[in-house]
PDB file of C-alpha atoms in Angstrom:
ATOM      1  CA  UNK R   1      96.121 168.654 470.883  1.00 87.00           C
ATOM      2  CA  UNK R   2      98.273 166.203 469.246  1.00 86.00           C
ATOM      3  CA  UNK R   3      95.664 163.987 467.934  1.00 84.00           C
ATOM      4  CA  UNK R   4      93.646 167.317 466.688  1.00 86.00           C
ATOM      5  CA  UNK R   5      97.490 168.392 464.515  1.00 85.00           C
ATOM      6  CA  UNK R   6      97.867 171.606 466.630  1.00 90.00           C
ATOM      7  CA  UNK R   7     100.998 169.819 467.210  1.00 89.00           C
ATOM      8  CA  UNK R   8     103.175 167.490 465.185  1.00 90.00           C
ATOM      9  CA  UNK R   9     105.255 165.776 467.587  1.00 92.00           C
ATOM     10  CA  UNK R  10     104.199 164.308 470.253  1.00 90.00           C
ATOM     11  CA  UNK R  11     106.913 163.508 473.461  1.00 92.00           C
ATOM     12  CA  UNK R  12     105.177 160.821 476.174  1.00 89.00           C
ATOM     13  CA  UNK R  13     106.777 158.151 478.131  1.00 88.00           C
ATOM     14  CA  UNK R  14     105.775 154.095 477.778  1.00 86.00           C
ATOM     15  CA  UNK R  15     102.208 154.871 478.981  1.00 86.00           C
ATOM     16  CA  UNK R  16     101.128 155.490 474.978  1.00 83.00           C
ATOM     17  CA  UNK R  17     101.736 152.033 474.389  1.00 81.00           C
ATOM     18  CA  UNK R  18      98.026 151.603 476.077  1.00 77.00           C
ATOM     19  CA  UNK R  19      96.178 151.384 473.024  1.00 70.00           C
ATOM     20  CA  UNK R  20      96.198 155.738 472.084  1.00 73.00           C
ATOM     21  CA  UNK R  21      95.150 155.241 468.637  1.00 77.00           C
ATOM     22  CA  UNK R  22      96.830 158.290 466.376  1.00 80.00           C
ATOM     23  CA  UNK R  23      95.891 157.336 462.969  1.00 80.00           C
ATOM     24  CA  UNK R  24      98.049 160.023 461.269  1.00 82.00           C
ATOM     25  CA  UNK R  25     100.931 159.676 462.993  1.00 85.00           C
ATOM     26  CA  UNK R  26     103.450 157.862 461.250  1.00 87.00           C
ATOM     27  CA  UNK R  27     107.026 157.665 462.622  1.00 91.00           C
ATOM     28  CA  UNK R  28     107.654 156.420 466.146  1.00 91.00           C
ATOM     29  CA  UNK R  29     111.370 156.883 467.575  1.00 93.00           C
ATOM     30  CA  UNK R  30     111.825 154.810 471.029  1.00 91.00           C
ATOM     31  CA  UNK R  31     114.812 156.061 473.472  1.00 92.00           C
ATOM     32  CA  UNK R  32     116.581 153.406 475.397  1.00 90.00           C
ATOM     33  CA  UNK R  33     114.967 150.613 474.078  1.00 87.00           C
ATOM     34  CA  UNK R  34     117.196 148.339 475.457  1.00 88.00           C
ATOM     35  CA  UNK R  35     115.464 148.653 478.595  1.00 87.00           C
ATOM     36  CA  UNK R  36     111.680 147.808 477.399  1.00 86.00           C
ATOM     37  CA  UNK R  37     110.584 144.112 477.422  1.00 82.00           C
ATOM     38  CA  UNK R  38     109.278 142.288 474.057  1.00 77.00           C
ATOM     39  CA  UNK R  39     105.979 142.800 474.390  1.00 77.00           C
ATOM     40  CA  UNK R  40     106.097 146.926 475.133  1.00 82.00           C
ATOM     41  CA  UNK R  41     108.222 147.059 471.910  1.00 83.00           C
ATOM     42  CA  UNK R  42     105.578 145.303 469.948  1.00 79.00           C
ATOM     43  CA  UNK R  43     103.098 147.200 471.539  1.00 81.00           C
ATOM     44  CA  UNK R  44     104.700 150.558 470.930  1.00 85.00           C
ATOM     45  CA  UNK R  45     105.630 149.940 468.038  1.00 83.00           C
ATOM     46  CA  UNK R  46     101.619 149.417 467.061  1.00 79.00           C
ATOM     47  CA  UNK R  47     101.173 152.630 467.968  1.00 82.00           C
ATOM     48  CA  UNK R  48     102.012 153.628 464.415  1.00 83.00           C
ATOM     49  CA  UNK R  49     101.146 152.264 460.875  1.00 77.00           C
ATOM     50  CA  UNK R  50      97.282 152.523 461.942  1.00 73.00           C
ATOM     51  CA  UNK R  51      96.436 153.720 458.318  1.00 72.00           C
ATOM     52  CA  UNK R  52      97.070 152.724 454.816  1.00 70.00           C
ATOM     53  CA  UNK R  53      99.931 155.372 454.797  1.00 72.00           C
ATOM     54  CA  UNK R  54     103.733 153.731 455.335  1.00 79.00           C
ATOM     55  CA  UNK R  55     104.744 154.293 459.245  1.00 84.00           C
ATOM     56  CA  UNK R  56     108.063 153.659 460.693  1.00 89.00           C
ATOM     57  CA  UNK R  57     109.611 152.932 463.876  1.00 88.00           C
ATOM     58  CA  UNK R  58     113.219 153.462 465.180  1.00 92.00           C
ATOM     59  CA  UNK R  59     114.271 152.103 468.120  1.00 89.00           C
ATOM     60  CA  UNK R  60     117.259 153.476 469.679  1.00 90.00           C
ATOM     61  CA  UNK R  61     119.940 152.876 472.246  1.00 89.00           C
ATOM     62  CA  UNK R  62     122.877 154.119 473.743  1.00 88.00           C
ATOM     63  CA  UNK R  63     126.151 154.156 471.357  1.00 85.00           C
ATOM     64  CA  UNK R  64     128.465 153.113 474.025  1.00 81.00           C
ATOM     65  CA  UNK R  65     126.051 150.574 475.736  1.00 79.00           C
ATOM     66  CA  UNK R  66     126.941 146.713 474.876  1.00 82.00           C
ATOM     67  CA  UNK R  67     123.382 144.696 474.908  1.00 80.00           C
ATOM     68  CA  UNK R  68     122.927 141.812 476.660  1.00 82.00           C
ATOM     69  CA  UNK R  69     121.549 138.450 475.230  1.00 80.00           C
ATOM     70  CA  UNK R  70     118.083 139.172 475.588  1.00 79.00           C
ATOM     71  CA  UNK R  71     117.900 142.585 474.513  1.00 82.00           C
ATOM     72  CA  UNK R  72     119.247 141.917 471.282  1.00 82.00           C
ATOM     73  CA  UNK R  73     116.820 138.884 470.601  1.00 81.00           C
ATOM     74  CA  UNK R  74     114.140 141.237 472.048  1.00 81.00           C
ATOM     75  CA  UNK R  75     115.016 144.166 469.269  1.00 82.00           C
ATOM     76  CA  UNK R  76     116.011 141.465 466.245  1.00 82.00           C
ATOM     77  CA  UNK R  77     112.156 139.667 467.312  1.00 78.00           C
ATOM     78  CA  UNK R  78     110.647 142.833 466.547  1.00 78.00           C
ATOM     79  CA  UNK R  79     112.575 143.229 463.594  1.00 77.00           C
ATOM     80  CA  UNK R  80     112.228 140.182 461.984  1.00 72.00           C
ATOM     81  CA  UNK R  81     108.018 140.200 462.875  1.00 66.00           C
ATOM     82  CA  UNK R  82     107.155 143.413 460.994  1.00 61.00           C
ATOM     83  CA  UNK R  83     104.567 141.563 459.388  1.00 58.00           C
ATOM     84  CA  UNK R  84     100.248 142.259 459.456  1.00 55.00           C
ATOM     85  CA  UNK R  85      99.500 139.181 462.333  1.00 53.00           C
ATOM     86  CA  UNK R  86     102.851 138.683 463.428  1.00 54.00           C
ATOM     87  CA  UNK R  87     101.383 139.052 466.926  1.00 53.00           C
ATOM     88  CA  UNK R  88     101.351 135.450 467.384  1.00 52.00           C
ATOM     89  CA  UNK R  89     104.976 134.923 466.338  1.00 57.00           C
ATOM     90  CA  UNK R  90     105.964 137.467 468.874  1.00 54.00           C
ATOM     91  CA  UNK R  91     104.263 136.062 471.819  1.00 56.00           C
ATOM     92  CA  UNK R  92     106.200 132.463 470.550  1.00 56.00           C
ATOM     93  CA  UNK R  93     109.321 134.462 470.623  1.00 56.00           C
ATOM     94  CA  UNK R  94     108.904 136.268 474.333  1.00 53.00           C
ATOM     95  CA  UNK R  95     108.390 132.822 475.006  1.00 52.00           C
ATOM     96  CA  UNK R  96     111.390 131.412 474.139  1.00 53.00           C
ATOM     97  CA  UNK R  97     113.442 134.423 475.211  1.00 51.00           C
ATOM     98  CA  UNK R  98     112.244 133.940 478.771  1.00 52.00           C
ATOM     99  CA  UNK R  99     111.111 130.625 479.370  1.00 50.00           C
ATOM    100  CA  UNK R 100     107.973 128.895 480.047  1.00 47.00           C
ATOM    101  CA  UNK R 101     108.146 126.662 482.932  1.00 45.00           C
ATOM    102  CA  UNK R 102     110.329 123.147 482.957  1.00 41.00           C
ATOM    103  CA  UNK R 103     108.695 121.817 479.689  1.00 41.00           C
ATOM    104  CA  UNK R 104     109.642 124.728 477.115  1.00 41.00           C
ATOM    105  CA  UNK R 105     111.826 126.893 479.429  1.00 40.00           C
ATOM    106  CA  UNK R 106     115.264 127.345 478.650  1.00 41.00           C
ATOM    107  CA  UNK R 107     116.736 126.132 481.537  1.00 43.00           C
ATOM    108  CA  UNK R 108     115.401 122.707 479.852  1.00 42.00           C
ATOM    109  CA  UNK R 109     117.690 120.286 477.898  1.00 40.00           C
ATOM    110  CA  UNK R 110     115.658 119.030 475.402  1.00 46.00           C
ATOM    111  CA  UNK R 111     115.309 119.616 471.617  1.00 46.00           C
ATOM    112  CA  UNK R 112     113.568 122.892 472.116  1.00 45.00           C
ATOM    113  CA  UNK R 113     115.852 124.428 473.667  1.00 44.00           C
ATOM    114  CA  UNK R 114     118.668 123.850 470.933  1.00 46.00           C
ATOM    115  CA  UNK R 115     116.296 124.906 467.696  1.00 45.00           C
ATOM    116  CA  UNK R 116     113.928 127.045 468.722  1.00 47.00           C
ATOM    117  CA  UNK R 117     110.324 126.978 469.829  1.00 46.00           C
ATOM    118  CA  UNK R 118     108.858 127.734 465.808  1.00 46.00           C
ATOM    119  CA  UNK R 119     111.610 125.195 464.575  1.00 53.00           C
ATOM    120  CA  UNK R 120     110.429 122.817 467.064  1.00 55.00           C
ATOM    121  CA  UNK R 121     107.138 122.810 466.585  1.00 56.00           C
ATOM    122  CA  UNK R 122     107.563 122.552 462.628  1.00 60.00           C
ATOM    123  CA  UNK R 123     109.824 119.574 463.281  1.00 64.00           C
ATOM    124  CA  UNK R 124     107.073 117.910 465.593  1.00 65.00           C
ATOM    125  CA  UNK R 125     104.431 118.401 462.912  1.00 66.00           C
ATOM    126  CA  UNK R 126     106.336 116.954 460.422  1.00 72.00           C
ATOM    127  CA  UNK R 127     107.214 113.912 462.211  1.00 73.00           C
ATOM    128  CA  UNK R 128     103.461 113.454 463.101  1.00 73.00           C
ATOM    129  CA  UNK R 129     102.658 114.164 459.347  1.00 73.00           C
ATOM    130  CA  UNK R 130     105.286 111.376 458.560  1.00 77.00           C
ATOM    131  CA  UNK R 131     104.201 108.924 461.327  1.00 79.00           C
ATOM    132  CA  UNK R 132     100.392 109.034 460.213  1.00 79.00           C
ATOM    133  CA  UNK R 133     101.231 108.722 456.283  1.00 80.00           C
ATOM    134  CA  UNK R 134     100.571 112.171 455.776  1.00 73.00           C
ATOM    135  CA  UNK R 135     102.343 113.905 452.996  1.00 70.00           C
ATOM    136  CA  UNK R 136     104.384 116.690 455.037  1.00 62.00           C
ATOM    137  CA  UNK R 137     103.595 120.304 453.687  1.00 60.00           C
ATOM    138  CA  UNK R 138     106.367 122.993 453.763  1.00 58.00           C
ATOM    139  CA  UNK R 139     105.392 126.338 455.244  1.00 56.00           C
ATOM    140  CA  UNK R 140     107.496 128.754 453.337  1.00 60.00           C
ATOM    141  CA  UNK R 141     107.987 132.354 454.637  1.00 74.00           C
ATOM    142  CA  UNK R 142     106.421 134.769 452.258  1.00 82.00           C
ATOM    143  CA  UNK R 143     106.580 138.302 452.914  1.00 85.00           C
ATOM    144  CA  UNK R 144     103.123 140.230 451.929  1.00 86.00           C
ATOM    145  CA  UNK R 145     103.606 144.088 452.009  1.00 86.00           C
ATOM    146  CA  UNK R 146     101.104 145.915 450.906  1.00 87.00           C
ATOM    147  CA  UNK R 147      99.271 149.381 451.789  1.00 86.00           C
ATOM    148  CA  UNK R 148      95.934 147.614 452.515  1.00 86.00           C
ATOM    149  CA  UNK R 149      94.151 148.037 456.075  1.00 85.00           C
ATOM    150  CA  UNK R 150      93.720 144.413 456.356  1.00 86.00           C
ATOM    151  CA  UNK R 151      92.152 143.618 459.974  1.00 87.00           C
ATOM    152  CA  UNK R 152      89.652 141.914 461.909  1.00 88.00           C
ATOM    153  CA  UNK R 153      87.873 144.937 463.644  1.00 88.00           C
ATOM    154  CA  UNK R 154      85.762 144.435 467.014  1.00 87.00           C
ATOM    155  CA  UNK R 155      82.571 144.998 465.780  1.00 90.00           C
ATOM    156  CA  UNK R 156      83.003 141.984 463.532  1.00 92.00           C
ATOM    157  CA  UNK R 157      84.006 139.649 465.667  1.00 89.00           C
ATOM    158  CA  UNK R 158      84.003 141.399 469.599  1.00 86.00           C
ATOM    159  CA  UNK R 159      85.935 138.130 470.812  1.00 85.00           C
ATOM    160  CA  UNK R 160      89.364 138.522 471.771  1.00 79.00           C
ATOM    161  CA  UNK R 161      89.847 134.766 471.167  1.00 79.00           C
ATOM    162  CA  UNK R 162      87.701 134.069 468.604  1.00 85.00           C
ATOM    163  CA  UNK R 163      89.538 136.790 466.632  1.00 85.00           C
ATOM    164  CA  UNK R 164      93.015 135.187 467.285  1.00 80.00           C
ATOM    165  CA  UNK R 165      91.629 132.333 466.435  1.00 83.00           C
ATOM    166  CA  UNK R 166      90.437 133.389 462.823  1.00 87.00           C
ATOM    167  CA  UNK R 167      93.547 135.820 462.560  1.00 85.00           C
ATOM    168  CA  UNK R 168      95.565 131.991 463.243  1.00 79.00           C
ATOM    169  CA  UNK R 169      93.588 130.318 460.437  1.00 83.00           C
ATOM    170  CA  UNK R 170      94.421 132.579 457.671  1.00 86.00           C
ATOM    171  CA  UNK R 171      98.007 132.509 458.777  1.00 80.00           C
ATOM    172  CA  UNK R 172      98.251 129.196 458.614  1.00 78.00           C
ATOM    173  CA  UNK R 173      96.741 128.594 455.086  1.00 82.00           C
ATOM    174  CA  UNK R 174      98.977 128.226 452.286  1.00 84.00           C
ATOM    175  CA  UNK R 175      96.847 126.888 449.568  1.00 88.00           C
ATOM    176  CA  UNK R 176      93.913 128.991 448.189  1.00 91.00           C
ATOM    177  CA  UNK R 177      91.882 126.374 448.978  1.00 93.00           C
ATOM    178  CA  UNK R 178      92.395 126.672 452.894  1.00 90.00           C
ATOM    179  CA  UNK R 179      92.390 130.387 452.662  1.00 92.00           C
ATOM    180  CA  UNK R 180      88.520 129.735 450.902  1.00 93.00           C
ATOM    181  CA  UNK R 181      87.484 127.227 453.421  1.00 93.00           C
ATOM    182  CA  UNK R 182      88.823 129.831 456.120  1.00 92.00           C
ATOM    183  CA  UNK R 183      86.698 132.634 454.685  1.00 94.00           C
ATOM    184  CA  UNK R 184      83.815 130.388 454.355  1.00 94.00           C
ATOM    185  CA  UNK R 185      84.005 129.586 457.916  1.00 93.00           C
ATOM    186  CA  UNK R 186      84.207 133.184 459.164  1.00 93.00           C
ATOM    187  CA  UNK R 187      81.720 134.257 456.980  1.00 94.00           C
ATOM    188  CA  UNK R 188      78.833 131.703 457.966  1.00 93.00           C
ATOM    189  CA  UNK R 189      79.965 132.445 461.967  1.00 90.00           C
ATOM    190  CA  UNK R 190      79.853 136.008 461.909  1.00 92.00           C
ATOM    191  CA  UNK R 191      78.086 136.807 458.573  1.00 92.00           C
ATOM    192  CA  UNK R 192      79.245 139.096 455.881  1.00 92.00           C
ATOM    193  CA  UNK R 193      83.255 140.196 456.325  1.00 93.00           C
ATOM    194  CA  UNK R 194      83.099 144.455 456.154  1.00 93.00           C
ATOM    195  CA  UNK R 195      86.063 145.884 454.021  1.00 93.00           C
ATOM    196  CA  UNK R 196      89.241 145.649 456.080  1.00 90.00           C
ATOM    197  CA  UNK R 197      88.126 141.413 457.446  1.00 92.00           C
ATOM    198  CA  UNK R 198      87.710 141.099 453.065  1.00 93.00           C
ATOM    199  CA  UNK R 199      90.797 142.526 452.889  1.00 92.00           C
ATOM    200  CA  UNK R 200      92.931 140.635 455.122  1.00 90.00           C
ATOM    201  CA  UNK R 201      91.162 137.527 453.318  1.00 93.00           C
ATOM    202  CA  UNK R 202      92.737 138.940 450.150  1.00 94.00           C
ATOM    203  CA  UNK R 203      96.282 139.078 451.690  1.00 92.00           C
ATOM    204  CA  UNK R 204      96.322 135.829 452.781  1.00 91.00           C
ATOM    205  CA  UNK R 205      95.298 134.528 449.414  1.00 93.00           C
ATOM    206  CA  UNK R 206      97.733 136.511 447.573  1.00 93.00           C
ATOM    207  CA  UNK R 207     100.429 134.792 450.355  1.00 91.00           C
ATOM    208  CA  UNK R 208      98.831 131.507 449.527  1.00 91.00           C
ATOM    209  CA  UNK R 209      99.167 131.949 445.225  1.00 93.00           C
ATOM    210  CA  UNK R 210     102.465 133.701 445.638  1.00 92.00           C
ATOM    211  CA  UNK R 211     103.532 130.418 447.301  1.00 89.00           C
ATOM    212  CA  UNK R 212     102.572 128.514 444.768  1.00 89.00           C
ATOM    213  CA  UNK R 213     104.849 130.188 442.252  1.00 90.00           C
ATOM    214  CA  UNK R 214     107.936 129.603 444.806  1.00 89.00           C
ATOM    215  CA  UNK R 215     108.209 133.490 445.314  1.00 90.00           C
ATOM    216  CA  UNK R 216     109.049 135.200 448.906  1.00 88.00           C
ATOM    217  CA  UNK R 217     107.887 138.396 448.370  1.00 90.00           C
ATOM    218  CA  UNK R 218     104.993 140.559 447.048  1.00 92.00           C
ATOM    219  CA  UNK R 219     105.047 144.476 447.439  1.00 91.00           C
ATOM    220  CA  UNK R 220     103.951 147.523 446.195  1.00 89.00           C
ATOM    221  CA  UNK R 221     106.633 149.819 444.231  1.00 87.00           C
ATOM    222  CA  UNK R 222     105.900 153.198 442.717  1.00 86.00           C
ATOM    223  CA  UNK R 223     102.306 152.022 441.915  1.00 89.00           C
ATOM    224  CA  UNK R 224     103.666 148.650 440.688  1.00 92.00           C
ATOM    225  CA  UNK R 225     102.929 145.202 442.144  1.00 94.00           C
ATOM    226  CA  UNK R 226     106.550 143.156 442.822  1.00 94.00           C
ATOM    227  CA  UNK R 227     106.635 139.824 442.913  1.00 94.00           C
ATOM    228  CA  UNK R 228     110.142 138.160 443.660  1.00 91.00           C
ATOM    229  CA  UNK R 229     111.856 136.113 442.898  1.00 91.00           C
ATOM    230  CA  UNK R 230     110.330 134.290 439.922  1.00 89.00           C
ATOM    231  CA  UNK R 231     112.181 131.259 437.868  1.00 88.00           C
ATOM    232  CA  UNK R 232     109.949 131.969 434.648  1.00 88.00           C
ATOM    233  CA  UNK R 233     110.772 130.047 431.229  1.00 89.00           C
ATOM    234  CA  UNK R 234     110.611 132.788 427.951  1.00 89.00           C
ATOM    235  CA  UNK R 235     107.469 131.471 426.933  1.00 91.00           C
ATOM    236  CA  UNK R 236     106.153 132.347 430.271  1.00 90.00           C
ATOM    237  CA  UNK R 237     107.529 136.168 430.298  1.00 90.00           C
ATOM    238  CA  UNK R 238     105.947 136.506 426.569  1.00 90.00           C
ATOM    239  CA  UNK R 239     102.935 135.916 427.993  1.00 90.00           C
ATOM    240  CA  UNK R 240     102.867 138.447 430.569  1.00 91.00           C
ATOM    241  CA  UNK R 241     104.530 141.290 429.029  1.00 91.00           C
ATOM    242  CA  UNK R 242     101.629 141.345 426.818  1.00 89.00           C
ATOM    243  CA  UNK R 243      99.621 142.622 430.070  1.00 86.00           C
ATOM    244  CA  UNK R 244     102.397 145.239 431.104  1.00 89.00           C
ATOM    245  CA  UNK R 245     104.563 142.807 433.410  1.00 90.00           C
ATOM    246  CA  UNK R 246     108.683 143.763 432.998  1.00 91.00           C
ATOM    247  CA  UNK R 247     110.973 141.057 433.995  1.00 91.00           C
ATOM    248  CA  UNK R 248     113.823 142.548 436.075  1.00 90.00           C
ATOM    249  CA  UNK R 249     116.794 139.994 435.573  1.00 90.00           C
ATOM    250  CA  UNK R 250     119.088 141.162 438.162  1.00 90.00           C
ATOM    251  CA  UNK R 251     116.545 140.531 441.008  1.00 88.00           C
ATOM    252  CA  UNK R 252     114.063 137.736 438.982  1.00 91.00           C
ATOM    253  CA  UNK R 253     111.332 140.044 440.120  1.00 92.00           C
ATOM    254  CA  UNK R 254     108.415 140.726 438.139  1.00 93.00           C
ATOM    255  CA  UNK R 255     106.388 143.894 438.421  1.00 93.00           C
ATOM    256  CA  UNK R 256     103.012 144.729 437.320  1.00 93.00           C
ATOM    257  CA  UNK R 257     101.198 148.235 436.578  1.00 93.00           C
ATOM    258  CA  UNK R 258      98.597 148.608 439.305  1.00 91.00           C
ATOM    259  CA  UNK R 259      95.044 149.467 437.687  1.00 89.00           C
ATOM    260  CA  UNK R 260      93.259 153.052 437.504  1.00 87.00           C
ATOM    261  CA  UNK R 261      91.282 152.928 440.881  1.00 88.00           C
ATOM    262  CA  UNK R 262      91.877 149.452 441.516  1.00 90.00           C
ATOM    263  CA  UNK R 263      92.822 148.290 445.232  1.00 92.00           C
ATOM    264  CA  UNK R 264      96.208 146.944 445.325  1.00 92.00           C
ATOM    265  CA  UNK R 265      94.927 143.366 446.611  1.00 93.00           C
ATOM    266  CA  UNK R 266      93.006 143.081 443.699  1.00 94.00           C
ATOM    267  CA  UNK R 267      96.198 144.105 441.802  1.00 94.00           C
ATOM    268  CA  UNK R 268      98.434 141.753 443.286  1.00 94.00           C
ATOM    269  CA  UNK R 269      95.597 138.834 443.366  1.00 94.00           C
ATOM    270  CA  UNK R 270      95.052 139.515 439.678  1.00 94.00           C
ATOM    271  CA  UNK R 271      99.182 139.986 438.625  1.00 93.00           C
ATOM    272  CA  UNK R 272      99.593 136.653 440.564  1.00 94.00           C
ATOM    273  CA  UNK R 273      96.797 134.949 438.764  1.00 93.00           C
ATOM    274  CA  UNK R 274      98.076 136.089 435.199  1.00 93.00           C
ATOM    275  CA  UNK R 275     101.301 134.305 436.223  1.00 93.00           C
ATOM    276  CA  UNK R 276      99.890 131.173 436.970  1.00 93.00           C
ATOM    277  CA  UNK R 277      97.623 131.192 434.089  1.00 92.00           C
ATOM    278  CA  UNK R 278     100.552 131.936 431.707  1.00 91.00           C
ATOM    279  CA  UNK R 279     102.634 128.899 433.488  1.00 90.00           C
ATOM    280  CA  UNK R 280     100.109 126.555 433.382  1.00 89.00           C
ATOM    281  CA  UNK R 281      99.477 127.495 429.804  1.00 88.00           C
ATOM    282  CA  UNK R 282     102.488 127.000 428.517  1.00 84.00           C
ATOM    283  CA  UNK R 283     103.345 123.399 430.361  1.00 78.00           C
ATOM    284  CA  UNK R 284      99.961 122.686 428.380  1.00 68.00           C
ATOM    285  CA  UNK R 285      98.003 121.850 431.979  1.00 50.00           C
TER     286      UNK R 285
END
């Protein structure tokens, strides 16, 4: 009855976070959360956003109950990884939360204990990068949000792994160059990407050019792409004003009108690109 709206709010235990798919709903409010492991928060918590509409989840506890430890790292992990594909960097965290064994466990003593199993593993590839002559890339945290229904779906690509495994290579490109070859790769495995696989190509390239300006965030606002924050020389916000971008000193963010009928990747992709054309422009490159 729920999922036909003959009712609009829907009261169930834990056993939702199974994989019901509600598409409309779009706030999720958790009792006692506290007492839920990592991955039923994450999972829950899935439960809602399932459209292009915004979706929100609270998750509540007891006034008068102190947290342990692990309870708040399991609540600030889900916090911190709101994120389209932050899957992966949830399972990392569970790990390091409860342990993996003697090698990455924390009853260990070693290194990853002390900085963290993401810290850890950033540190090791750098200091392979370094060892092999390799110039060592920074992986900066950018922050895509955007209404777009950016996904892999199961008729594309029916492999639980092989999906990760794409999902883990757009991730992890941050030039628009690796987000190409990643696409290119995809695309001659499992043929042509439908909508929501061409999307999530588009996020990940709007990640990789926003990262190229030095900005940490790109959002939609009131039908206006937001780009932030941006060190931009005059010259450079001359150039884009002309196109309808307002500079926004307080926060260095830049915000541009998003098109009649045009799909707010390809207005971020395209407010992004008029920023690096005006850049290199005016440094003459």
């Amino acid at each position: 009855a729920f999922a036909a709206n003959e009712y609009d709010v829907l009261v169930a235990t834990t056993i939702i976070e199974s994989g019901i798919d509600n598409p409309h709903s779009n706030t999720l409010i958790i009792e006692d959360s506290q007492r839920l492991g990592l991955a039923q928060l994450y999972q829950l918590k899935g439960r809602v956003g399932r459209s292009h509409i915004r979706a929100y989840a609270f998750f509540m506890f007891p006034r008068g109950v102190s947290l342990t430890d692990q309870a708040y790292e399991r609540l600030a992990a889900v916090q911190d990884n709101a994120e389209l594909g932050s899957g992966i960097k949830i399972a990392m965290r569970d790990l390091e939360i409860r342990g993996a064994g003697a090698l990455l466990g924390a009853e260990q003593s070693g290194n990853v204990s002390a900085v963290g199993f993401d810290l850890y593993a950033q540190m090791l590839r750098e200091a392979v990068a370094e060892t092999r002559g390799e110039p060592v890339v920074a992986f900066p945290e950018i922050k895509v949000d955007l209404p777009a229904k950016a996904y892999l779906p199961e008729e594309y690509i029916a492999e639980v792994d092989e999906r990760v495994r794409v999902y883990r290579r757009l991730a992890g490109a941050i030039t628009p160059e690796a987000v190409d070859a990643a696409a290119t790769e995809m695309t001659e495995r499992h043929g042509a990407p439908p909508l929501p696989a061409r999307e999530l190509v588009a996020i990940a390239r709007v990640r990789a050019l926003a990262g190229e300006l030095g900005a940490t965030g790109v959002s939609l606002v009131r039908k206006r792409v937001r780009i932030q924050p941006l060190e931009l020389a005059s010259e450079v916000l001359g150039r884009i004003a002309v196109e309808g971008a307002v500079f926004e000193p307080r926060t260095k963010a830049v915000l541009f009108p998003q098109g009649y009928e045009e799909s707010v990747t390809d207005a971020a992709l395209r407010s992004l690109g008029a920023i690096l054309s005006a850049v290199r422009a005016s440094s003459g490159a």
